[in-house]
Amino acid sequence: MPEPQTGPVPWEYTIYIPNDPRAVAICRRTVRLILTAHDLPHFTEAAELLATELVTNAVQHTKGPAALRLRAENGTLRIGVWDADPTPPRPPRHPTPDAETGRGLTLVHSCANTWGWSTNGTSGTSSAPASTSGAN
């Protein structure tokens, strides 16, 4: 007989999104709903920002569909965005104070313990793990 689960049960949600700017707000609201349902409201603000920036990059810089994935396991929440472009994101920039773009990956880096990008040759995934305790 298997051992009973002693901590929170791992969970994962994947949201498939079109290449549509409205997807950003839909994903942000969905992240809030998921974290509230799993009693993690203290982490919502940072998770919404991470999802918003990663989804925005996928929608603005690729031509195909994308997907947002939230996965919680062993005290870690991982937020990842898959898109159909195998090209890596540009490194974080240092925009001028009046620039309207260019801060997304800098914000991701500031809200996550780490962030990374990987490819399988035909698509790419950006992801950011963070502690579900909300202590970054």
mmCIF file of N, CA and C in Angstrom:
data_model
loop_
_atom_site.group_PDB
_atom_site.id
_atom_site.type_symbol
_atom_site.label_atom_id
_atom_site.label_comp_id
_atom_site.label_asym_id
_atom_site.label_seq_id
_atom_site.Cartn_x
_atom_site.Cartn_y
_atom_site.Cartn_z
ATOM 1 N N MET A 1 0.840 -1.178 0.000
ATOM 2 C CA MET A 1 0.000 0.000 0.000
ATOM 3 C C MET A 1 0.888 1.245 0.000
ATOM 4 N N PRO A 2 0.583 2.266 -0.856
ATOM 5 C CA PRO A 2 1.423 3.464 -0.917
ATOM 6 C C PRO A 2 1.370 4.277 0.367
ATOM 7 N N GLU A 3 2.470 4.974 0.626
ATOM 8 C CA GLU A 3 2.550 5.870 1.786
ATOM 9 C C GLU A 3 1.583 7.037 1.589
ATOM 10 N N PRO A 4 0.907 7.486 2.652
ATOM 11 C CA PRO A 4 0.030 8.657 2.514
ATOM 12 C C PRO A 4 0.846 9.923 2.260
ATOM 13 N N GLN A 5 0.283 10.845 1.512
ATOM 14 C CA GLN A 5 0.910 12.145 1.215
ATOM 15 C C GLN A 5 0.983 12.939 2.508
ATOM 16 N N THR A 6 2.179 13.463 2.847
ATOM 17 C CA THR A 6 2.321 14.203 4.099
ATOM 18 C C THR A 6 2.221 15.712 3.914
ATOM 19 N N GLY A 7 2.524 16.232 2.745
ATOM 20 C CA GLY A 7 2.450 17.666 2.491
ATOM 21 C C GLY A 7 1.329 17.965 1.513
ATOM 22 N N PRO A 8 1.307 19.181 1.007
ATOM 23 C CA PRO A 8 0.294 19.529 0.016
ATOM 24 C C PRO A 8 0.424 18.650 -1.230
ATOM 25 N N VAL A 9 -0.694 18.311 -1.797
ATOM 26 C CA VAL A 9 -0.713 17.490 -3.006
ATOM 27 C C VAL A 9 -0.233 18.343 -4.176
ATOM 28 N N PRO A 10 0.735 17.851 -4.976
ATOM 29 C CA PRO A 10 1.187 18.612 -6.136
ATOM 30 C C PRO A 10 0.033 18.874 -7.104
ATOM 31 N N TRP A 11 0.083 19.997 -7.772
ATOM 32 C CA TRP A 11 -0.938 20.311 -8.772
ATOM 33 C C TRP A 11 -0.316 21.045 -9.945
ATOM 34 N N GLU A 12 -1.011 21.006 -11.073
ATOM 35 C CA GLU A 12 -0.542 21.668 -12.286
ATOM 36 C C GLU A 12 -1.733 22.103 -13.133
ATOM 37 N N TYR A 13 -1.637 23.312 -13.680
ATOM 38 C CA TYR A 13 -2.646 23.838 -14.601
ATOM 39 C C TYR A 13 -1.922 24.316 -15.850
ATOM 40 N N THR A 14 -2.504 24.053 -17.006
ATOM 41 C CA THR A 14 -1.981 24.558 -18.275
ATOM 42 C C THR A 14 -3.099 25.284 -18.992
ATOM 43 N N ILE A 15 -2.812 26.503 -19.411
ATOM 44 C CA ILE A 15 -3.786 27.334 -20.114
ATOM 45 C C ILE A 15 -3.239 27.584 -21.512
ATOM 46 N N TYR A 16 -3.921 27.080 -22.522
ATOM 47 C CA TYR A 16 -3.510 27.296 -23.906
ATOM 48 C C TYR A 16 -4.091 28.611 -24.386
ATOM 49 N N ILE A 17 -3.246 29.444 -24.973
ATOM 50 C CA ILE A 17 -3.689 30.788 -25.338
ATOM 51 C C ILE A 17 -3.342 31.094 -26.799
ATOM 52 N N PRO A 18 -4.192 31.876 -27.449
ATOM 53 C CA PRO A 18 -3.887 32.306 -28.815
ATOM 54 C C PRO A 18 -2.900 33.467 -28.799
ATOM 55 N N ASN A 19 -2.381 33.807 -29.944
ATOM 56 C CA ASN A 19 -1.514 34.980 -30.058
ATOM 57 C C ASN A 19 -2.422 36.203 -30.134
ATOM 58 N N ASP A 20 -2.864 36.646 -28.978
ATOM 59 C CA ASP A 20 -3.851 37.715 -28.859
ATOM 60 C C ASP A 20 -3.503 38.521 -27.608
ATOM 61 N N PRO A 21 -3.354 39.823 -27.718
ATOM 62 C CA PRO A 21 -2.988 40.637 -26.548
ATOM 63 C C PRO A 21 -3.956 40.495 -25.372
ATOM 64 N N ARG A 22 -5.207 40.148 -25.635
ATOM 65 C CA ARG A 22 -6.182 39.963 -24.537
ATOM 66 C C ARG A 22 -5.832 38.764 -23.664
ATOM 67 N N ALA A 23 -5.021 37.850 -24.188
ATOM 68 C CA ALA A 23 -4.629 36.661 -23.431
ATOM 69 C C ALA A 23 -3.852 37.022 -22.175
ATOM 70 N N VAL A 24 -3.148 38.141 -22.200
ATOM 71 C CA VAL A 24 -2.345 38.552 -21.043
ATOM 72 C C VAL A 24 -3.247 38.783 -19.827
ATOM 73 N N ALA A 25 -4.295 39.566 -19.987
ATOM 74 C CA ALA A 25 -5.213 39.845 -18.872
ATOM 75 C C ALA A 25 -5.955 38.584 -18.444
ATOM 76 N N ILE A 26 -6.337 37.758 -19.404
ATOM 77 C CA ILE A 26 -7.036 36.507 -19.070
ATOM 78 C C ILE A 26 -6.133 35.610 -18.231
ATOM 79 N N CYS A 27 -4.866 35.502 -18.610
ATOM 80 C CA CYS A 27 -3.933 34.678 -17.836
ATOM 81 C C CYS A 27 -3.705 35.250 -16.443
ATOM 82 N N ARG A 28 -3.558 36.567 -16.341
ATOM 83 C CA ARG A 28 -3.344 37.199 -15.034
ATOM 84 C C ARG A 28 -4.506 36.900 -14.089
ATOM 85 N N ARG A 29 -5.729 37.040 -14.587
ATOM 86 C CA ARG A 29 -6.911 36.768 -13.745
ATOM 87 C C ARG A 29 -7.009 35.293 -13.391
ATOM 88 N N THR A 30 -6.622 34.427 -14.307
ATOM 89 C CA THR A 30 -6.677 32.990 -14.053
ATOM 90 C C THR A 30 -5.651 32.590 -12.991
ATOM 91 N N VAL A 31 -4.472 33.189 -13.034
ATOM 92 C CA VAL A 31 -3.459 32.919 -12.005
ATOM 93 C C VAL A 31 -4.013 33.283 -10.629
ATOM 94 N N ARG A 32 -4.646 34.441 -10.519
ATOM 95 C CA ARG A 32 -5.231 34.860 -9.234
ATOM 96 C C ARG A 32 -6.267 33.838 -8.756
ATOM 97 N N LEU A 33 -7.118 33.402 -9.639
ATOM 98 C CA LEU A 33 -8.159 32.428 -9.294
ATOM 99 C C LEU A 33 -7.545 31.111 -8.811
ATOM 100 N N ILE A 34 -6.545 30.620 -9.531
ATOM 101 C CA ILE A 34 -5.902 29.352 -9.163
ATOM 102 C C ILE A 34 -5.233 29.460 -7.794
ATOM 103 N N LEU A 35 -4.482 30.519 -7.573
ATOM 104 C CA LEU A 35 -3.777 30.653 -6.290
ATOM 105 C C LEU A 35 -4.739 30.872 -5.132
ATOM 106 N N THR A 36 -5.828 31.567 -5.378
ATOM 107 C CA THR A 36 -6.853 31.720 -4.345
ATOM 108 C C THR A 36 -7.487 30.374 -4.021
ATOM 109 N N ALA A 37 -7.786 29.590 -5.046
ATOM 110 C CA ALA A 37 -8.392 28.267 -4.839
ATOM 111 C C ALA A 37 -7.468 27.340 -4.061
ATOM 112 N N HIS A 38 -6.169 27.517 -4.205
ATOM 113 C CA HIS A 38 -5.196 26.671 -3.496
ATOM 114 C C HIS A 38 -4.687 27.334 -2.218
ATOM 115 N N ASP A 39 -5.393 28.354 -1.762
ATOM 116 C CA ASP A 39 -5.083 29.049 -0.516
ATOM 117 C C ASP A 39 -3.658 29.608 -0.503
ATOM 118 N N LEU A 40 -3.271 30.237 -1.622
ATOM 119 C CA LEU A 40 -1.975 30.893 -1.723
ATOM 120 C C LEU A 40 -2.124 32.371 -2.109
ATOM 121 N N PRO A 41 -3.086 33.084 -1.494
ATOM 122 C CA PRO A 41 -3.305 34.475 -1.907
ATOM 123 C C PRO A 41 -2.111 35.380 -1.606
ATOM 124 N N HIS A 42 -1.291 35.037 -0.628
ATOM 125 C CA HIS A 42 -0.127 35.842 -0.273
ATOM 126 C C HIS A 42 0.924 35.868 -1.382
ATOM 127 N N PHE A 43 0.834 34.949 -2.326
ATOM 128 C CA PHE A 43 1.805 34.852 -3.403
ATOM 129 C C PHE A 43 1.274 35.413 -4.725
ATOM 130 N N THR A 44 0.021 35.830 -4.740
ATOM 131 C CA THR A 44 -0.665 36.203 -5.975
ATOM 132 C C THR A 44 0.002 37.370 -6.699
ATOM 133 N N GLU A 45 0.374 38.402 -6.002
ATOM 134 C CA GLU A 45 0.914 39.596 -6.664
ATOM 135 C C GLU A 45 2.164 39.273 -7.494
ATOM 136 N N ALA A 46 3.121 38.569 -6.901
ATOM 137 C CA ALA A 46 4.349 38.223 -7.633
ATOM 138 C C ALA A 46 4.056 37.243 -8.761
ATOM 139 N N ALA A 47 3.183 36.263 -8.510
ATOM 140 C CA ALA A 47 2.859 35.274 -9.543
ATOM 141 C C ALA A 47 2.142 35.917 -10.725
ATOM 142 N N GLU A 48 1.240 36.859 -10.443
ATOM 143 C CA GLU A 48 0.564 37.575 -11.530
ATOM 144 C C GLU A 48 1.574 38.356 -12.373
ATOM 145 N N LEU A 49 2.512 39.002 -11.717
ATOM 146 C CA LEU A 49 3.502 39.775 -12.453
ATOM 147 C C LEU A 49 4.362 38.853 -13.320
ATOM 148 N N LEU A 50 4.817 37.727 -12.766
ATOM 149 C CA LEU A 50 5.619 36.778 -13.540
ATOM 150 C C LEU A 50 4.848 36.278 -14.754
ATOM 151 N N ALA A 51 3.619 35.836 -14.537
ATOM 152 C CA ALA A 51 2.811 35.321 -15.651
ATOM 153 C C ALA A 51 2.559 36.409 -16.685
ATOM 154 N N THR A 52 2.240 37.616 -16.229
ATOM 155 C CA THR A 52 1.969 38.717 -17.145
ATOM 156 C C THR A 52 3.175 39.006 -18.033
ATOM 157 N N GLU A 53 4.341 39.104 -17.446
ATOM 158 C CA GLU A 53 5.537 39.432 -18.231
ATOM 159 C C GLU A 53 5.909 38.305 -19.189
ATOM 160 N N LEU A 54 5.847 37.048 -18.746
ATOM 161 C CA LEU A 54 6.201 35.929 -19.619
ATOM 162 C C LEU A 54 5.190 35.754 -20.755
ATOM 163 N N VAL A 55 3.894 35.897 -20.462
ATOM 164 C CA VAL A 55 2.870 35.784 -21.503
ATOM 165 C C VAL A 55 2.981 36.965 -22.473
ATOM 166 N N THR A 56 3.223 38.160 -21.948
ATOM 167 C CA THR A 56 3.386 39.325 -22.825
ATOM 168 C C THR A 56 4.521 39.096 -23.810
ATOM 169 N N ASN A 57 5.646 38.583 -23.333
ATOM 170 C CA ASN A 57 6.765 38.304 -24.239
ATOM 171 C C ASN A 57 6.359 37.302 -25.317
ATOM 172 N N ALA A 58 5.640 36.252 -24.941
ATOM 173 C CA ALA A 58 5.222 35.245 -25.920
ATOM 174 C C ALA A 58 4.278 35.846 -26.955
ATOM 175 N N VAL A 59 3.344 36.671 -26.519
ATOM 176 C CA VAL A 59 2.358 37.255 -27.429
ATOM 177 C C VAL A 59 3.016 38.312 -28.331
ATOM 178 N N GLN A 60 3.895 39.118 -27.777
ATOM 179 C CA GLN A 60 4.499 40.204 -28.558
ATOM 180 C C GLN A 60 5.607 39.743 -29.495
ATOM 181 N N HIS A 61 6.347 38.718 -29.107
ATOM 182 C CA HIS A 61 7.553 38.375 -29.851
ATOM 183 C C HIS A 61 7.477 37.081 -30.652
ATOM 184 N N THR A 62 6.318 36.427 -30.678
ATOM 185 C CA THR A 62 6.164 35.214 -31.477
ATOM 186 C C THR A 62 4.916 35.330 -32.342
ATOM 187 N N LYS A 63 4.777 34.438 -33.295
ATOM 188 C CA LYS A 63 3.644 34.485 -34.206
ATOM 189 C C LYS A 63 2.631 33.375 -33.955
ATOM 190 N N GLY A 64 2.941 32.460 -33.074
ATOM 191 C CA GLY A 64 2.069 31.306 -32.889
ATOM 192 C C GLY A 64 1.364 31.291 -31.557
ATOM 193 N N PRO A 65 0.734 30.191 -31.263
ATOM 194 C CA PRO A 65 0.051 30.045 -29.978
ATOM 195 C C PRO A 65 1.072 29.919 -28.842
ATOM 196 N N ALA A 66 0.573 29.960 -27.630
ATOM 197 C CA ALA A 66 1.418 29.824 -26.440
ATOM 198 C C ALA A 66 0.627 29.084 -25.368
ATOM 199 N N ALA A 67 1.289 28.770 -24.270
ATOM 200 C CA ALA A 67 0.623 28.136 -23.141
ATOM 201 C C ALA A 67 1.284 28.619 -21.851
ATOM 202 N N LEU A 68 0.463 28.840 -20.841
ATOM 203 C CA LEU A 68 0.922 29.207 -19.503
ATOM 204 C C LEU A 68 0.737 27.996 -18.616
ATOM 205 N N ARG A 69 1.776 27.648 -17.860
ATOM 206 C CA ARG A 69 1.667 26.508 -16.949
ATOM 207 C C ARG A 69 2.056 26.934 -15.552
ATOM 208 N N LEU A 70 1.222 26.566 -14.587
ATOM 209 C CA LEU A 70 1.518 26.748 -13.170
ATOM 210 C C LEU A 70 1.615 25.357 -12.562
ATOM 211 N N ARG A 71 2.699 25.121 -11.830
ATOM 212 C CA ARG A 71 2.881 23.824 -11.191
ATOM 213 C C ARG A 71 3.420 24.046 -9.784
ATOM 214 N N ALA A 72 2.764 23.441 -8.807
ATOM 215 C CA ALA A 72 3.215 23.517 -7.423
ATOM 216 C C ALA A 72 3.568 22.117 -6.938
ATOM 217 N N GLU A 73 4.754 22.003 -6.385
ATOM 218 C CA GLU A 73 5.211 20.718 -5.876
ATOM 219 C C GLU A 73 6.351 20.950 -4.892
ATOM 220 N N ASN A 74 6.314 20.265 -3.770
ATOM 221 C CA ASN A 74 7.381 20.338 -2.774
ATOM 222 C C ASN A 74 7.718 21.778 -2.358
ATOM 223 N N GLY A 75 6.704 22.614 -2.167
ATOM 224 C CA GLY A 75 6.916 23.969 -1.699
ATOM 225 C C GLY A 75 7.401 24.947 -2.755
ATOM 226 N N THR A 76 7.394 24.539 -4.027
ATOM 227 C CA THR A 76 7.844 25.422 -5.101
ATOM 228 C C THR A 76 6.724 25.620 -6.114
ATOM 229 N N LEU A 77 6.533 26.848 -6.524
ATOM 230 C CA LEU A 77 5.606 27.177 -7.595
ATOM 231 C C LEU A 77 6.434 27.544 -8.813
ATOM 232 N N ARG A 78 6.194 26.859 -9.918
ATOM 233 C CA ARG A 78 6.897 27.160 -11.168
ATOM 234 C C ARG A 78 5.879 27.714 -12.146
ATOM 235 N N ILE A 79 6.207 28.872 -12.709
ATOM 236 C CA ILE A 79 5.372 29.500 -13.723
ATOM 237 C C ILE A 79 6.162 29.441 -15.020
ATOM 238 N N GLY A 80 5.593 28.802 -16.021
ATOM 239 C CA GLY A 80 6.281 28.670 -17.293
ATOM 240 C C GLY A 80 5.388 29.082 -18.440
ATOM 241 N N VAL A 81 5.990 29.588 -19.492
ATOM 242 C CA VAL A 81 5.259 29.936 -20.698
ATOM 243 C C VAL A 81 5.972 29.287 -21.872
ATOM 244 N N TRP A 82 5.243 28.489 -22.608
ATOM 245 C CA TRP A 82 5.735 27.850 -23.824
ATOM 246 C C TRP A 82 5.249 28.665 -25.009
ATOM 247 N N ASP A 83 6.092 28.799 -26.018
ATOM 248 C CA ASP A 83 5.636 29.403 -27.267
ATOM 249 C C ASP A 83 6.280 28.674 -28.438
ATOM 250 N N ALA A 84 5.813 28.960 -29.635
ATOM 251 C CA ALA A 84 6.229 28.232 -30.832
ATOM 252 C C ALA A 84 7.525 28.743 -31.451
ATOM 253 N N ASP A 85 8.236 29.618 -30.771
ATOM 254 C CA ASP A 85 9.468 30.180 -31.324
ATOM 255 C C ASP A 85 10.675 29.607 -30.586
ATOM 256 N N PRO A 86 11.611 28.955 -31.300
ATOM 257 C CA PRO A 86 12.790 28.389 -30.633
ATOM 258 C C PRO A 86 13.888 29.411 -30.339
ATOM 259 N N THR A 87 13.664 30.684 -30.689
ATOM 260 C CA THR A 87 14.663 31.729 -30.461
ATOM 261 C C THR A 87 14.642 32.161 -28.992
ATOM 262 N N PRO A 88 15.803 32.207 -28.342
ATOM 263 C CA PRO A 88 15.799 32.618 -26.925
ATOM 264 C C PRO A 88 15.418 34.077 -26.760
ATOM 265 N N PRO A 89 14.830 34.415 -25.608
ATOM 266 C CA PRO A 89 14.529 35.832 -25.344
ATOM 267 C C PRO A 89 15.832 36.615 -25.211
ATOM 268 N N ARG A 90 15.754 37.890 -25.550
ATOM 269 C CA ARG A 90 16.919 38.752 -25.370
ATOM 270 C C ARG A 90 17.208 38.914 -23.881
ATOM 271 N N PRO A 91 18.476 39.060 -23.516
ATOM 272 C CA PRO A 91 18.793 39.272 -22.097
ATOM 273 C C PRO A 91 18.119 40.544 -21.575
ATOM 274 N N PRO A 92 17.900 40.620 -20.260
ATOM 275 C CA PRO A 92 17.311 41.834 -19.695
ATOM 276 C C PRO A 92 18.117 43.065 -20.107
ATOM 277 N N ARG A 93 17.385 44.133 -20.436
ATOM 278 C CA ARG A 93 18.012 45.381 -20.857
ATOM 279 C C ARG A 93 17.953 46.387 -19.717
ATOM 280 N N HIS A 94 18.607 47.488 -19.935
ATOM 281 C CA HIS A 94 18.563 48.612 -19.002
ATOM 282 C C HIS A 94 17.958 49.789 -19.761
ATOM 283 N N PRO A 95 16.622 49.821 -19.819
ATOM 284 C CA PRO A 95 15.968 50.881 -20.607
ATOM 285 C C PRO A 95 16.120 52.250 -19.942
ATOM 286 N N THR A 96 15.964 53.269 -20.762
ATOM 287 C CA THR A 96 15.986 54.626 -20.229
ATOM 288 C C THR A 96 14.731 54.841 -19.383
ATOM 289 N N PRO A 97 14.746 55.799 -18.474
ATOM 290 C CA PRO A 97 13.584 56.018 -17.602
ATOM 291 C C PRO A 97 12.280 56.288 -18.351
ATOM 292 N N ASP A 98 12.338 56.875 -19.552
ATOM 293 C CA ASP A 98 11.111 57.180 -20.281
ATOM 294 C C ASP A 98 10.736 56.113 -21.312
ATOM 295 N N ALA A 99 11.488 55.028 -21.393
ATOM 296 C CA ALA A 99 11.166 53.948 -22.336
ATOM 297 C C ALA A 99 9.877 53.246 -21.919
ATOM 298 N N GLU A 100 9.057 52.887 -22.887
ATOM 299 C CA GLU A 100 7.784 52.220 -22.605
ATOM 300 C C GLU A 100 7.896 50.705 -22.625
ATOM 301 N N THR A 101 9.004 50.152 -23.092
ATOM 302 C CA THR A 101 9.205 48.707 -23.133
ATOM 303 C C THR A 101 10.614 48.385 -22.649
ATOM 304 N N GLY A 102 10.876 47.087 -22.489
ATOM 305 C CA GLY A 102 12.226 46.653 -22.166
ATOM 306 C C GLY A 102 12.476 46.294 -20.720
ATOM 307 N N ARG A 103 11.442 46.285 -19.894
ATOM 308 C CA ARG A 103 11.628 45.984 -18.472
ATOM 309 C C ARG A 103 11.134 44.601 -18.066
ATOM 310 N N GLY A 104 10.487 43.882 -18.977
ATOM 311 C CA GLY A 104 9.817 42.629 -18.641
ATOM 312 C C GLY A 104 10.695 41.593 -17.985
ATOM 313 N N LEU A 105 11.808 41.234 -18.609
ATOM 314 C CA LEU A 105 12.658 40.196 -18.033
ATOM 315 C C LEU A 105 13.387 40.681 -16.789
ATOM 316 N N THR A 106 13.622 41.986 -16.679
ATOM 317 C CA THR A 106 14.184 42.526 -15.443
ATOM 318 C C THR A 106 13.192 42.344 -14.296
ATOM 319 N N LEU A 107 11.899 42.579 -14.562
ATOM 320 C CA LEU A 107 10.859 42.357 -13.553
ATOM 321 C C LEU A 107 10.763 40.878 -13.185
ATOM 322 N N VAL A 108 10.821 39.997 -14.189
ATOM 323 C CA VAL A 108 10.784 38.555 -13.924
ATOM 324 C C VAL A 108 11.942 38.184 -13.011
ATOM 325 N N HIS A 109 13.126 38.648 -13.335
ATOM 326 C CA HIS A 109 14.304 38.334 -12.534
ATOM 327 C C HIS A 109 14.168 38.840 -11.095
ATOM 328 N N SER A 110 13.523 39.983 -10.914
ATOM 329 C CA SER A 110 13.385 40.541 -9.565
ATOM 330 C C SER A 110 12.314 39.844 -8.733
ATOM 331 N N CYS A 111 11.371 39.156 -9.370
ATOM 332 C CA CYS A 111 10.269 38.514 -8.642
ATOM 333 C C CYS A 111 10.430 37.007 -8.484
ATOM 334 N N ALA A 112 11.419 36.437 -9.117
ATOM 335 C CA ALA A 112 11.619 34.986 -9.037
ATOM 336 C C ALA A 112 12.988 34.694 -8.446
ATOM 337 N N ASN A 113 13.095 33.547 -7.798
ATOM 338 C CA ASN A 113 14.392 33.139 -7.270
ATOM 339 C C ASN A 113 15.401 32.990 -8.405
ATOM 340 N N THR A 114 14.961 32.417 -9.509
ATOM 341 C CA THR A 114 15.745 32.278 -10.733
ATOM 342 C C THR A 114 14.765 32.261 -11.888
ATOM 343 N N TRP A 115 15.254 32.409 -13.088
ATOM 344 C CA TRP A 115 14.406 32.204 -14.260
ATOM 345 C C TRP A 115 15.287 31.647 -15.366
ATOM 346 N N GLY A 116 14.669 30.956 -16.286
ATOM 347 C CA GLY A 116 15.455 30.352 -17.340
ATOM 348 C C GLY A 116 14.648 30.169 -18.605
ATOM 349 N N TRP A 117 15.325 29.677 -19.623
ATOM 350 C CA TRP A 117 14.713 29.448 -20.916
ATOM 351 C C TRP A 117 15.306 28.177 -21.495
ATOM 352 N N SER A 118 14.478 27.389 -22.170
ATOM 353 C CA SER A 118 14.963 26.173 -22.824
ATOM 354 C C SER A 118 14.239 25.999 -24.149
ATOM 355 N N THR A 119 14.817 25.178 -25.022
ATOM 356 C CA THR A 119 14.208 24.916 -26.320
ATOM 357 C C THR A 119 14.346 23.441 -26.662
ATOM 358 N N ASN A 120 13.451 22.980 -27.520
ATOM 359 C CA ASN A 120 13.574 21.633 -28.071
ATOM 360 C C ASN A 120 13.899 21.702 -29.560
ATOM 361 N N GLY A 121 14.230 22.885 -30.054
ATOM 362 C CA GLY A 121 14.561 23.080 -31.452
ATOM 363 C C GLY A 121 13.421 23.653 -32.275
ATOM 364 N N THR A 122 12.185 23.440 -31.850
ATOM 365 C CA THR A 122 11.039 23.977 -32.587
ATOM 366 C C THR A 122 10.194 24.926 -31.748
ATOM 367 N N SER A 123 10.421 24.954 -30.443
ATOM 368 C CA SER A 123 9.672 25.851 -29.568
ATOM 369 C C SER A 123 10.536 26.193 -28.364
ATOM 370 N N GLY A 124 10.079 27.173 -27.581
ATOM 371 C CA GLY A 124 10.837 27.590 -26.412
ATOM 372 C C GLY A 124 9.955 27.717 -25.190
ATOM 373 N N THR A 125 10.572 27.609 -24.015
ATOM 374 C CA THR A 125 9.860 27.752 -22.753
ATOM 375 C C THR A 125 10.653 28.662 -21.830
ATOM 376 N N SER A 126 9.993 29.702 -21.316
ATOM 377 C CA SER A 126 10.561 30.546 -20.266
ATOM 378 C C SER A 126 9.888 30.137 -18.970
ATOM 379 N N SER A 127 10.654 30.009 -17.899
ATOM 380 C CA SER A 127 10.040 29.618 -16.637
ATOM 381 C C SER A 127 10.708 30.313 -15.473
ATOM 382 N N ALA A 128 9.947 30.423 -14.387
ATOM 383 C CA ALA A 128 10.433 31.094 -13.192
ATOM 384 C C ALA A 128 9.914 30.350 -11.961
ATOM 385 N N PRO A 129 10.789 29.673 -11.227
ATOM 386 C CA PRO A 129 10.359 29.038 -9.980
ATOM 387 C C PRO A 129 10.475 30.008 -8.815
ATOM 388 N N ALA A 130 9.592 29.857 -7.854
ATOM 389 C CA ALA A 130 9.652 30.678 -6.649
ATOM 390 C C ALA A 130 9.035 29.897 -5.499
ATOM 391 N N SER A 131 9.388 30.237 -4.289
ATOM 392 C CA SER A 131 8.850 29.577 -3.106
ATOM 393 C C SER A 131 7.365 29.921 -2.956
ATOM 394 N N THR A 132 6.533 28.908 -2.670
ATOM 395 C CA THR A 132 5.113 29.167 -2.470
ATOM 396 C C THR A 132 4.856 29.889 -1.161
ATOM 397 N N SER A 133 5.878 30.051 -0.344
ATOM 398 C CA SER A 133 5.678 30.817 0.882
ATOM 399 C C SER A 133 5.583 32.299 0.594
ATOM 400 N N GLY A 134 5.940 32.682 -0.637
ATOM 401 C CA GLY A 134 5.893 34.089 -1.012
ATOM 402 C C GLY A 134 7.152 34.842 -0.627
ATOM 403 N N ALA A 135 8.106 34.166 -0.018
ATOM 404 C CA ALA A 135 9.361 34.808 0.384
ATOM 405 C C ALA A 135 10.368 34.673 -0.724
ATOM 406 N N ASN A 136 10.530 35.711 -1.514
ATOM 407 C CA ASN A 136 11.507 35.675 -2.610
ATOM 408 C C ASN A 136 12.762 36.359 -2.162
#
